[in-house]
Coordinates of C-alpha atoms and ligand atoms in Angstrom, one line a residue:
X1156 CA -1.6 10.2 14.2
X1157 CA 1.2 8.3 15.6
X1158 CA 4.3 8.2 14.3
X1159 CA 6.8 5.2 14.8
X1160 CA 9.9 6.6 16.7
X1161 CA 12.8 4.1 17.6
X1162 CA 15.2 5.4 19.7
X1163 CA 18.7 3.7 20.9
X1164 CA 17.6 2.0 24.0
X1165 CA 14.8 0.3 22.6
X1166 CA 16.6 -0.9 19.8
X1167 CA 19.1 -2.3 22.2
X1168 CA 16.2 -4.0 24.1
X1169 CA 15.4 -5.6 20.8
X1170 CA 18.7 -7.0 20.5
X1171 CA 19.1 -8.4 24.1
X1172 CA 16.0 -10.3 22.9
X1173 CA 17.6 -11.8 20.3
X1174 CA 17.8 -15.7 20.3
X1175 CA 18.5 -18.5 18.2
X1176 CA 15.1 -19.6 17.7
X1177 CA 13.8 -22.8 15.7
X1178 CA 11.7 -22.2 12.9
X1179 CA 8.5 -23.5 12.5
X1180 CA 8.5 -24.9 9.1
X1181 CA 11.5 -26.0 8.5
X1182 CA 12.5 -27.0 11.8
X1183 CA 16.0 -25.2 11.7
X1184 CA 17.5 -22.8 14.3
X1185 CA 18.3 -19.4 12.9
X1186 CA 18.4 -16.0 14.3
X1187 CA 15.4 -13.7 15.5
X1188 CA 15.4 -10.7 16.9
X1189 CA 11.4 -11.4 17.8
X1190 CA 9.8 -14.1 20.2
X1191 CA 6.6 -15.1 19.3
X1192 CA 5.4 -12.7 22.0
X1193 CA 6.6 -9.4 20.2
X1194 CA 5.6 -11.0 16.7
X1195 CA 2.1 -10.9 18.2
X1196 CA 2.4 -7.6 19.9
X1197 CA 3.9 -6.2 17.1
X1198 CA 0.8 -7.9 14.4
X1199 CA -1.8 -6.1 17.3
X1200 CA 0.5 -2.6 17.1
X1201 CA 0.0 -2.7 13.6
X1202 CA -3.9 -4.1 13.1
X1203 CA -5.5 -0.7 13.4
X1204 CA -2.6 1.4 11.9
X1205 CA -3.8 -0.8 8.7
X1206 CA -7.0 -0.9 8.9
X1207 CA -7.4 3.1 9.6
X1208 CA -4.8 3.6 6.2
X1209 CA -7.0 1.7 4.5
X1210 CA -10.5 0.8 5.9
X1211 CA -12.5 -2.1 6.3
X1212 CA -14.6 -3.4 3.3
X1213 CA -17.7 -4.3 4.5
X1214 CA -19.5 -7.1 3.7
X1215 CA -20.4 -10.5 6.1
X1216 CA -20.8 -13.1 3.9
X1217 CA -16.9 -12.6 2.4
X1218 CA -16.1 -11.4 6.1
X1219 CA -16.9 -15.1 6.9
X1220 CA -16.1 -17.1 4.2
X1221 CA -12.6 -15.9 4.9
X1222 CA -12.9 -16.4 8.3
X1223 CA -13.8 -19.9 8.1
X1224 CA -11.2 -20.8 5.4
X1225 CA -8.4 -18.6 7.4
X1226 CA -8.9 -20.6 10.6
X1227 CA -9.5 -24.0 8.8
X1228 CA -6.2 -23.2 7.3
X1229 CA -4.5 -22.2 10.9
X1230 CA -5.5 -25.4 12.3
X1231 CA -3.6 -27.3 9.9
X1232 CA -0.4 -24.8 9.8
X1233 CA 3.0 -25.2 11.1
X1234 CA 1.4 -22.5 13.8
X1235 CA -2.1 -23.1 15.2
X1236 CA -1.3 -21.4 18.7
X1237 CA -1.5 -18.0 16.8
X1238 CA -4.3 -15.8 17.4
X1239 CA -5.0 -15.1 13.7
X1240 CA -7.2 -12.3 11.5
X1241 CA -8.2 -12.2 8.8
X1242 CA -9.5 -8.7 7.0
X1243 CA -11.0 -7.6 3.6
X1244 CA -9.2 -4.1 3.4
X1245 CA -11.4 -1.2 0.8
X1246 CA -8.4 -0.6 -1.5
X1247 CA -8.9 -1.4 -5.4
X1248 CA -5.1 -2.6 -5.8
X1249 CA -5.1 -6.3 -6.1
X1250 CA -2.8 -7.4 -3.1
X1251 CA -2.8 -9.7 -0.2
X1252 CA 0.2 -9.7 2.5
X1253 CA 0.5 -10.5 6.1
X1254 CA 2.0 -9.2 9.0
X1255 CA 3.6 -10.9 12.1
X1256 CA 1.5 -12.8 14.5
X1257 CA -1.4 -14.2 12.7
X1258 CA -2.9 -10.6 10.8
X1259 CA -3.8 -10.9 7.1
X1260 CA -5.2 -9.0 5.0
X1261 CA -6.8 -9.4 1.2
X1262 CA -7.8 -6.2 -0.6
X1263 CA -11.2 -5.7 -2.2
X1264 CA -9.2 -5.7 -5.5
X1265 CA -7.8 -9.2 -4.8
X1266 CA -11.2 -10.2 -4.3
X1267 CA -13.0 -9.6 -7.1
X1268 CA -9.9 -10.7 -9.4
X1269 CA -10.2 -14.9 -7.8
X1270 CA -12.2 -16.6 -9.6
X1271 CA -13.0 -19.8 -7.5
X1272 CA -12.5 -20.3 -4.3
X1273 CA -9.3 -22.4 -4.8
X1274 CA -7.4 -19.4 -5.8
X1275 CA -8.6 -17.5 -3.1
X1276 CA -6.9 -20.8 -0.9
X1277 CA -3.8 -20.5 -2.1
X1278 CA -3.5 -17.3 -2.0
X1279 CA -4.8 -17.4 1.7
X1280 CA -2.0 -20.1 2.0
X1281 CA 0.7 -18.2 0.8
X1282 CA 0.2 -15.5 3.1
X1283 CA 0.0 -18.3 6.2
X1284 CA 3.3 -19.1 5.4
X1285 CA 5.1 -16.0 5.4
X1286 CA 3.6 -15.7 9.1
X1287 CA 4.6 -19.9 9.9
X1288 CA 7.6 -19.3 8.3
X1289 CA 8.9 -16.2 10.4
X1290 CA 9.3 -14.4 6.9
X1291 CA 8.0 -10.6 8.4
X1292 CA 9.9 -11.4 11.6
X1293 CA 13.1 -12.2 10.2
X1294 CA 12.3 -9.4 7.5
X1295 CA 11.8 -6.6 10.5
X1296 CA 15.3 -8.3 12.6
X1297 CA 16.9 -7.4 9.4
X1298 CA 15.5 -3.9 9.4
X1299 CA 15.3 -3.5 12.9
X1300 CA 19.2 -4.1 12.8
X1301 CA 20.6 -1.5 9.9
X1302 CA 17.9 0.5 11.0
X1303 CA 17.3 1.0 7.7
X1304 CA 13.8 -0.2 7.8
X1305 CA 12.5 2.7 8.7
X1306 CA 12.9 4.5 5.7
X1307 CA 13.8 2.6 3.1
X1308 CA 10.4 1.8 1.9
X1309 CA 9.3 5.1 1.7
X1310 CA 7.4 6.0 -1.5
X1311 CA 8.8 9.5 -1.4
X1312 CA 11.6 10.8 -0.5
X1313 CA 13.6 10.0 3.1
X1314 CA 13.4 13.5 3.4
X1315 CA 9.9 13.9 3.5
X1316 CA 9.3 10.6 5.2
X1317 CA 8.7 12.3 9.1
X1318 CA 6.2 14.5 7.3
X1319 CA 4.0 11.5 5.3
X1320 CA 2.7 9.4 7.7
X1321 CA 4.3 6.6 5.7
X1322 CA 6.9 5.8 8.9
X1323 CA 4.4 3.8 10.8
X1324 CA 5.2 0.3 11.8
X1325 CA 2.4 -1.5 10.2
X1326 CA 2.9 0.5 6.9
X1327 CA 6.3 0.4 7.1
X1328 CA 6.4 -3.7 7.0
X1329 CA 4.0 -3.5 3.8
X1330 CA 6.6 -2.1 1.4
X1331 CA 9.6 -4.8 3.3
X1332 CA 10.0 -7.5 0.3
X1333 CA 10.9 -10.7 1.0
X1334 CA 13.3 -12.4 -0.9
X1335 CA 13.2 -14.8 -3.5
X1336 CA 13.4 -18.0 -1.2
X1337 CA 11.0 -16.3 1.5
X1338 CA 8.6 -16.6 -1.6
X1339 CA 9.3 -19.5 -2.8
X1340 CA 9.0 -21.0 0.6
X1341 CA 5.5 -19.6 0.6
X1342 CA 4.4 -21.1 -2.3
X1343 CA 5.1 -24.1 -1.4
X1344 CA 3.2 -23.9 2.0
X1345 CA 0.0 -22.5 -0.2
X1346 CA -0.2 -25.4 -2.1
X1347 CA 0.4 -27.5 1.1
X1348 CA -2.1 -25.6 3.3
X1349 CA -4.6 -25.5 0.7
X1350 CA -4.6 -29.1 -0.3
X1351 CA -5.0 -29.8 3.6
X1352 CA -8.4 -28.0 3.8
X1353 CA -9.8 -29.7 0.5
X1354 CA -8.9 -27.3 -2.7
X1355 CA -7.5 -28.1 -5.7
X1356 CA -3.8 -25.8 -5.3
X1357 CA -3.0 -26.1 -8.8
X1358 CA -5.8 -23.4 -9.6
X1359 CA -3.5 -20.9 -7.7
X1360 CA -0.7 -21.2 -10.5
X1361 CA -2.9 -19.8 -12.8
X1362 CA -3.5 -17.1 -10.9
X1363 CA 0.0 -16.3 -11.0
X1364 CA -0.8 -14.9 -15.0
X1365 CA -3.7 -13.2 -13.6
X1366 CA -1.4 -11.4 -11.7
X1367 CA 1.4 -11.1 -14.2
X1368 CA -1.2 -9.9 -17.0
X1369 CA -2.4 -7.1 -14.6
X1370 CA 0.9 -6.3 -14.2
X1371 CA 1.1 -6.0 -18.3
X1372 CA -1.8 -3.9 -18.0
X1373 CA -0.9 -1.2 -15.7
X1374 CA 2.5 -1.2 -17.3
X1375 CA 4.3 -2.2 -14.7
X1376 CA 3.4 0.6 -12.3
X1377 CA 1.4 -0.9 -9.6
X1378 CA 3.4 -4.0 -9.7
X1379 CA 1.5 -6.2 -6.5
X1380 CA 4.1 -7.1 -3.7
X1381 CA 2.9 -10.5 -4.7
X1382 CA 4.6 -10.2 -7.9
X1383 CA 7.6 -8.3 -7.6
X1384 CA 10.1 -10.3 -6.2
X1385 CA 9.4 -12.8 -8.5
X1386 CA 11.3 -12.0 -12.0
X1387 CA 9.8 -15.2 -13.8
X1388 CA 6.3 -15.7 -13.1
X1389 CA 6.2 -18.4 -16.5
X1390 CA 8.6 -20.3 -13.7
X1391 CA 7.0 -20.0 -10.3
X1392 CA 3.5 -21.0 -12.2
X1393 CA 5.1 -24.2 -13.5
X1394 CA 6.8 -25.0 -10.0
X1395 CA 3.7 -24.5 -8.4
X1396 CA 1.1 -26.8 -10.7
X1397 CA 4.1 -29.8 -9.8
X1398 CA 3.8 -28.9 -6.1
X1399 CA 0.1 -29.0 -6.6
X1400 CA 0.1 -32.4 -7.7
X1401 CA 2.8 -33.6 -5.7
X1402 CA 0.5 -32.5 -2.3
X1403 CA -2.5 -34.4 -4.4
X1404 CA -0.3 -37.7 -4.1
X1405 CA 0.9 -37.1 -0.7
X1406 CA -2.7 -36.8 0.8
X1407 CA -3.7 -39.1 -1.4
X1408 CA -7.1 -36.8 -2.1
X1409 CA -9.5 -37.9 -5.0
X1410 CA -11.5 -35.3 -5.0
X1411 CA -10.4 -31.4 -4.7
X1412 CA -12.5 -28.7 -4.7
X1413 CA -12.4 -25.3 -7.2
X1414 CA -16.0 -23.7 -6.4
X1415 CA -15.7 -21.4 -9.2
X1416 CA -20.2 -20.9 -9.0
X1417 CA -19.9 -20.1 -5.3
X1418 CA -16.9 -18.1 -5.3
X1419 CA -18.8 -16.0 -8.1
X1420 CA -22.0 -16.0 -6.5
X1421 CA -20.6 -14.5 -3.0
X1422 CA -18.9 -11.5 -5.1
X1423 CA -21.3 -10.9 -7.0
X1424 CA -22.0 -6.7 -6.5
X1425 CA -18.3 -6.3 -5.0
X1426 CA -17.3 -2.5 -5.4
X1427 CA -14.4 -2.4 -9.0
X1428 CA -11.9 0.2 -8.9
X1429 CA -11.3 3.2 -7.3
X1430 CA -14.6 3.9 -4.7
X1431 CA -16.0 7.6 -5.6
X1432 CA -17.1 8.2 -2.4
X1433 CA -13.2 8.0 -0.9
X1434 CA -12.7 10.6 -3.2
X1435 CA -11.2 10.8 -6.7
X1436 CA -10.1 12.6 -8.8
X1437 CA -10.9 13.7 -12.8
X1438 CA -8.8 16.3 -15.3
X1439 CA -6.2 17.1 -12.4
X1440 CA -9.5 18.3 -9.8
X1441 CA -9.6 16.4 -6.7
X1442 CA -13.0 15.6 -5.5
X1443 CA -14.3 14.3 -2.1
X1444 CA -18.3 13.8 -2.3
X1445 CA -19.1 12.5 1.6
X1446 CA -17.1 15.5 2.7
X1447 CA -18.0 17.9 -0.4
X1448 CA -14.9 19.5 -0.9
X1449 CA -12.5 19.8 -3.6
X1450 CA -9.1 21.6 -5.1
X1451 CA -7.0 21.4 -8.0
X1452 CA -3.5 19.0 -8.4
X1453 CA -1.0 20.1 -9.9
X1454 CA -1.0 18.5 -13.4
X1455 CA 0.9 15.2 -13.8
X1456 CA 2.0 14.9 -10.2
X1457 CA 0.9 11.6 -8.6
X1458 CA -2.1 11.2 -6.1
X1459 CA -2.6 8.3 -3.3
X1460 CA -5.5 8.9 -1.3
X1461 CA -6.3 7.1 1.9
X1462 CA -8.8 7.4 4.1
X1463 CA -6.4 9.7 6.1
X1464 CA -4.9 11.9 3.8
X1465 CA -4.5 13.1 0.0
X1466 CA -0.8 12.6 -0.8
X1467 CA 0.8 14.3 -4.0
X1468 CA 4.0 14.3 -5.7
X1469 CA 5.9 15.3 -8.9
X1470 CA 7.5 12.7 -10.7
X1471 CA 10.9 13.8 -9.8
X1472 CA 10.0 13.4 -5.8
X1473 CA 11.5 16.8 -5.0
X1474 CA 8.2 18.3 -3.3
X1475 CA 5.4 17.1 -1.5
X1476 CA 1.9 17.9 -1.5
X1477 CA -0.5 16.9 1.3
X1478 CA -4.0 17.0 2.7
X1479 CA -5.1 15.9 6.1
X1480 CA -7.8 16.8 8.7
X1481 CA -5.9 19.3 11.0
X1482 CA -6.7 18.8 15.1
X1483 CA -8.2 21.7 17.3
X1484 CA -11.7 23.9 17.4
X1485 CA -9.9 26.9 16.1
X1486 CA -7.7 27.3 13.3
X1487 CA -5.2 29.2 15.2
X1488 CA -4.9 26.2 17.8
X1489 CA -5.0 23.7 14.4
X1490 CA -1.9 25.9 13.5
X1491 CA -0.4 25.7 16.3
X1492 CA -0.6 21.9 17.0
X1493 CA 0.3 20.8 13.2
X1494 CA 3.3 23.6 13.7
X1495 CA 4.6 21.3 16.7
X1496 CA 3.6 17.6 14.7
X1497 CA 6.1 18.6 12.4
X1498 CA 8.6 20.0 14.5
X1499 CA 8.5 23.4 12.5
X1500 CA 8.4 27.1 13.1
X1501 CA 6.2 30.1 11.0
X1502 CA 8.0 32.1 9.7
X1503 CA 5.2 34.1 8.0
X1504 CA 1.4 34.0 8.8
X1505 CA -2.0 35.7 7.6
X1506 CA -5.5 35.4 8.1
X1507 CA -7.0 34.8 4.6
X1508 CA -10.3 34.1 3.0
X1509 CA -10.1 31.2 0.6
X1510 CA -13.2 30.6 -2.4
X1511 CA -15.2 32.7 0.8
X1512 CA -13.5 30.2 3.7
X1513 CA -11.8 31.4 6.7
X1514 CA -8.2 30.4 6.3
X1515 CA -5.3 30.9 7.8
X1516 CA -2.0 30.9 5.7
X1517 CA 1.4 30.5 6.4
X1518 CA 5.2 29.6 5.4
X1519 CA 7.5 27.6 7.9
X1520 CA 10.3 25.9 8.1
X1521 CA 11.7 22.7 10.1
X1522 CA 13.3 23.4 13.3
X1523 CA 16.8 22.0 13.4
X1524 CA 16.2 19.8 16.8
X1525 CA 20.3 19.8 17.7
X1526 CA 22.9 20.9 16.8
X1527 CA 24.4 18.0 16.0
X1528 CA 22.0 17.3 13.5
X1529 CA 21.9 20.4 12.0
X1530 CA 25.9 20.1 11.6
X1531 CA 25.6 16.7 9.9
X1532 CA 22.7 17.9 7.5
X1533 CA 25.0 20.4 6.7
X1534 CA 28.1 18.1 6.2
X1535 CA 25.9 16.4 3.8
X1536 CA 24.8 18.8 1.7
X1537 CA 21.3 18.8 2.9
X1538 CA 18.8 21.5 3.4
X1539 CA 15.9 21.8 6.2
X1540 CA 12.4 21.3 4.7
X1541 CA 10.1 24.5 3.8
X1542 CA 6.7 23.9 3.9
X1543 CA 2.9 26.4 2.9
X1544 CA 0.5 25.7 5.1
X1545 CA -3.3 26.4 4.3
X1546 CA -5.6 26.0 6.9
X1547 CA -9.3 25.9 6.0
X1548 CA -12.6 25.9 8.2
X1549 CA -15.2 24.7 6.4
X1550 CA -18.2 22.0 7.4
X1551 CA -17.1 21.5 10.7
X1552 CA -13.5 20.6 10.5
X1553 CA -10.8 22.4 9.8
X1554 CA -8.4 21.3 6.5
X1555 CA -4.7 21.5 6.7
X1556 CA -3.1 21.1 3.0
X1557 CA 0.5 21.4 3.2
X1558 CA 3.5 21.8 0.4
X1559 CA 6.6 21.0 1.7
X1560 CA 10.0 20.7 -0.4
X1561 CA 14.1 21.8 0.4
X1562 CA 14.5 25.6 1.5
X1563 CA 16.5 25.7 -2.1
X1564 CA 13.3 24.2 -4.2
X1565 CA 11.0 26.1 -2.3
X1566 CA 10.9 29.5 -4.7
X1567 CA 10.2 26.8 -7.5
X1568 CA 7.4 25.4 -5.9
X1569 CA 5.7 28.1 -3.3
X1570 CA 3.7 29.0 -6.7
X1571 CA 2.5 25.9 -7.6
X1572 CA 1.5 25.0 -3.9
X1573 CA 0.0 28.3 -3.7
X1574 CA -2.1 28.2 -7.0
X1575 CA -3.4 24.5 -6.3
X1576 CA -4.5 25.2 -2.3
X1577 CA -6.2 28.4 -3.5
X1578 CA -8.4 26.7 -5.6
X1579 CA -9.8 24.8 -2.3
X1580 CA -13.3 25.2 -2.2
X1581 CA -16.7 23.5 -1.7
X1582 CA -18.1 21.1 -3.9
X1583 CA -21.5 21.5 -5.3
X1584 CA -21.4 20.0 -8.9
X1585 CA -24.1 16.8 -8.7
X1586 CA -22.7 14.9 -11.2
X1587 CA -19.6 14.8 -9.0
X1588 CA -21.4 14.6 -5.7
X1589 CA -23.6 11.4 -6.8
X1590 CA -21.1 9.7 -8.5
X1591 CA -21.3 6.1 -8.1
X1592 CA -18.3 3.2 -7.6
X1593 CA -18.7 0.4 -10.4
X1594 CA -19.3 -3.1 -9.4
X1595 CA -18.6 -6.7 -10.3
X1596 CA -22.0 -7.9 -11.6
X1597 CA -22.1 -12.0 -12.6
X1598 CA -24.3 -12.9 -15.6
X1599 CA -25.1 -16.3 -16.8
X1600 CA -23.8 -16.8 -20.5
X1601 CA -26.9 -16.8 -22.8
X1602 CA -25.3 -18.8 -25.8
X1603 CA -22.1 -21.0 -26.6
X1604 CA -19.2 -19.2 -28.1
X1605 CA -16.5 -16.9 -27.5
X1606 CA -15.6 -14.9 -24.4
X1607 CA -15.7 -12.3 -26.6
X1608 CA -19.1 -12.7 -28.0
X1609 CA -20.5 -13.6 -24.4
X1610 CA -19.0 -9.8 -23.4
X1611 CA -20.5 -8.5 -26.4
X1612 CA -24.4 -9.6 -26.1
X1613 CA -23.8 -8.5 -22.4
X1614 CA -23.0 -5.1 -23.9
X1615 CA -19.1 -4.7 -22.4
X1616 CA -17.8 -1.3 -23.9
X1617 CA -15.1 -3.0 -26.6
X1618 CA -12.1 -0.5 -25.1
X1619 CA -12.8 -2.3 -21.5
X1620 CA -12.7 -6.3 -23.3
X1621 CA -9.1 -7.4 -22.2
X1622 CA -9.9 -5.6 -18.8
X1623 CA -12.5 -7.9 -18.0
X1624 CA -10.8 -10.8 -19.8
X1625 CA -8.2 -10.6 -17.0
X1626 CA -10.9 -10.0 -14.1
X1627 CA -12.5 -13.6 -15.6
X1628 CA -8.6 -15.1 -15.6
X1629 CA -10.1 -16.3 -19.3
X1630 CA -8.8 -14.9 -23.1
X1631 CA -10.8 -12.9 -25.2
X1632 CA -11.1 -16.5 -27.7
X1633 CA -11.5 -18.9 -25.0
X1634 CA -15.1 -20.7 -25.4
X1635 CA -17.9 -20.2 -23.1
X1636 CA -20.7 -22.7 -22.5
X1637 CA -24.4 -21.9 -22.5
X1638 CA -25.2 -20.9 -18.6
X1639 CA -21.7 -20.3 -17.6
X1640 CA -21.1 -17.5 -15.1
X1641 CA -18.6 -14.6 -15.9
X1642 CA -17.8 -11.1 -14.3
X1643 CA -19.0 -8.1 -16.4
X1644 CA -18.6 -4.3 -14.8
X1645 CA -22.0 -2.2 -14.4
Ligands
ZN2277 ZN1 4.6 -13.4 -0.6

């Protein structure tokens, strides 16, 4: 994998490329560090750094209902030149976000949480304008200037962040937050985009609670980048249904469209939470059924999987824990090559056999590059990173799962590396290796009465009722007509 690496002279080349340019929306001259040239060369950099973290969801008819409402919606933008994408990306977290040059992207999870396609406008609006409205560019000049950017979004540690993968350009602009204004700003040009192509942009304030009840939910944990910038979303929802009706006057439309039965009907079968065959994981065992493999976690550390790599950490960040597909035919020379990724030396190795698996197991520890680095790591009271390495031959690749943390944690944590990689082995349990994703299914409502009722003669488990309240943006006590569609889980 690539790893982003900025050195002086480039970011001096950035500078010297810095103009005053006028912004698009607002018609103002401020400062950029990108021309519209590197905005797009940067969106193409970071296209396939994105869609290998998180892979495509497949499936044409959304593929091109977004299509046609994306480049409906550039026509009428503050940009049209741009050479935009649009993507449906297979994560369950319910997110949209854009990146310079005309790329955005709307996650499976997004997806089946609209429920009409005027949310889905608005949304898709929103994200136009951070791209019309330089937000990402002026976002990366401000990173690309303290060169803080490249770290400071890190979900581990800084020290750890040359061994995760997270330091990747395209990545690296998905945890940048715009500001309150930047969002704002975006709003507004949702409900003005959306309005232009024909959808009623006051249904995308009431998404807003979606969102801020999902938030609720997960208790704040996976708090969408749509959402967290945004303190009040009681506030933004208000401003935004004004806005709405303020675009209704301007383009003086009569009618708007919602298509909530369309919407509904296209979803309809969309994969809900966390895709099994991705891999998952149940009572602290990981499992990966398309690869059959799968090893213990250490209990109550944190797992992100991605179609790259398993990563794991404790809640107090101090270690890492990591599995990816090593390179080379033998696992000597897939040693070898991770050993010079990383920039780090053995200093112990063996030839093991792990649950019957050639292996081969070692200790190393980062090479101090210069001096001069070394001396300043040292000023600072830092410590050079430790890391066991397992490396495991099995179905035709070789598996490299690696625990890194500081050379002074490292007799804390060896153990509980060791213990967890040890338990590596192949999976053969069927109930894990046919385990199925659930999916959004849409029923017709067989009688009048309450949500709740209509959940409850479709036989929704009563534990998973305010769940799938919030996937139908309705309340539990909200009334339901005879015939109505609404989302269930099968
Ligand atoms: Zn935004």
């Amino acid at each position: 994998m690539k790893r982003l690496a900025i050195s002086g002279s480039v970011l001096i080349l950035w500078m010297m490329a810095a103009s005053c340019a006028k912004n698009p929306v607002t018609g103002k001259s401020e400062l950029m560090l990108m021309s519209k040239e590197q905005e797009i060369a940067m969106g193409k950099q970071s296209d396939p750094e994105i869609v290998a973290y998180f892979g495509l969801y497949e499936d044409e008819k959304m593929q091109s209902f977004i299509n046609e409402k994306g480049k409906a919606m550039a026509a009428i933008s503050h940009r049209k030149e741009l050479p935009y994408e649009f993507k449906i990306v297979d994560s369950p977290v319910v997110n949209a976000f854009a990146v310079p040059g005309g790329f955005v992207y709307f996650t499976r999870g997004i997806m089946a949480h609209f429920n009409n396609e005027a949310e889905f406008a608005g949304v898709l609006g929103h994200e136009i304008g951070h791209i019309t409205a330089r937000h990402s560019a002026k976002q990366y000049s401000r990173a690309m200037l303290g060169q803080i950017g490249l770290v400071a979004g890190s979900v581990i540690s800084p020290e750890f962040a040359q061994i995760a993968d997270v330091a990747q350009t395209g990545l690296q602009l998905l945890f940048l937050k715009f500001g309150r204004d930047a969002e704002s700003q975006s709003d507004k040009l949702g409900v003005e985009y959306s309005t232009k192509i024909g959808y009623d942009a006051s249904e995308m304030a009431g998404f807003f609670s979606t969102l801020d009840r999902l938030s609720a939910q997960s208790g704040g944990e996976e708090v969408p980048t749509f959402l967290s910038t945004h303190p009040d979303p009681v506030d933004r929802e208000r401003k935004v249904a004004k806005l709405a009706e303020e675009w209704r006057r301007k383009t003086g439309a009569t009618e708007l469209d919602v298509n909530r039965e369309s919407y509904l009907k296209m979803i309809d079968g969309i994969v809900y939470g966390e895709d099994p065959k991705q891999g998952f994981v149940e009572n602290n065992v990981f499992y990966h059924p398309v690869l059959k493999f799968q090893f213990a976690i250490p209990s109550s550390w944190k797992v992100q999987n991605t179609p790259q790599q398993v990563q794991m950490v404790p809640a107090d960040g101090r270690a890492l824990m990591m599995l990816t597909l090593a390179q080379g035919s033998s696992l000597e020379q897939a040693a070898q090559t991770t050993l010079q990724n990383y920039q780090m030396q053995a200093i112990d190795s063996k030839r093991e056999t792990v649950n019957g698996l050639q292996a081969i197991v070692l200790i190393a520890d980062q090479q101090a590059q210069q001096q001069q680095q070394q001396q300043q790591q040292q000023q600072a009271g830092q410590q050079g990173i430790r890391a066991l390495m397992y490396f495991i031959q099995y179905g035709g690749n070789i598996y490299n799962l690696i625990g890194a943390s500081s050379q002074a944690d490292f007799n804390a944590y060896g153990q509980l590396f060791q213990s967890a990689m040890g338990t590596f082995r192949e999976l053969t349990d069927p109930s894990k290796l046919n385990k199925k994703p659930e999916r959004v299914r849409v029923k017709a409502v067989s009688q009048q009465g309450t949500l709740s009722q209509a959940f409850s003669s479709l036989r929704v488990d009563k534990k998973r009722m305010d769940e799938m309240a919030v996937l139908n943006g309705m309340t539990l006590n909200e009334t339901v007509q005879r015939g109505m569609l609404i989302k269930v889980i099968e």
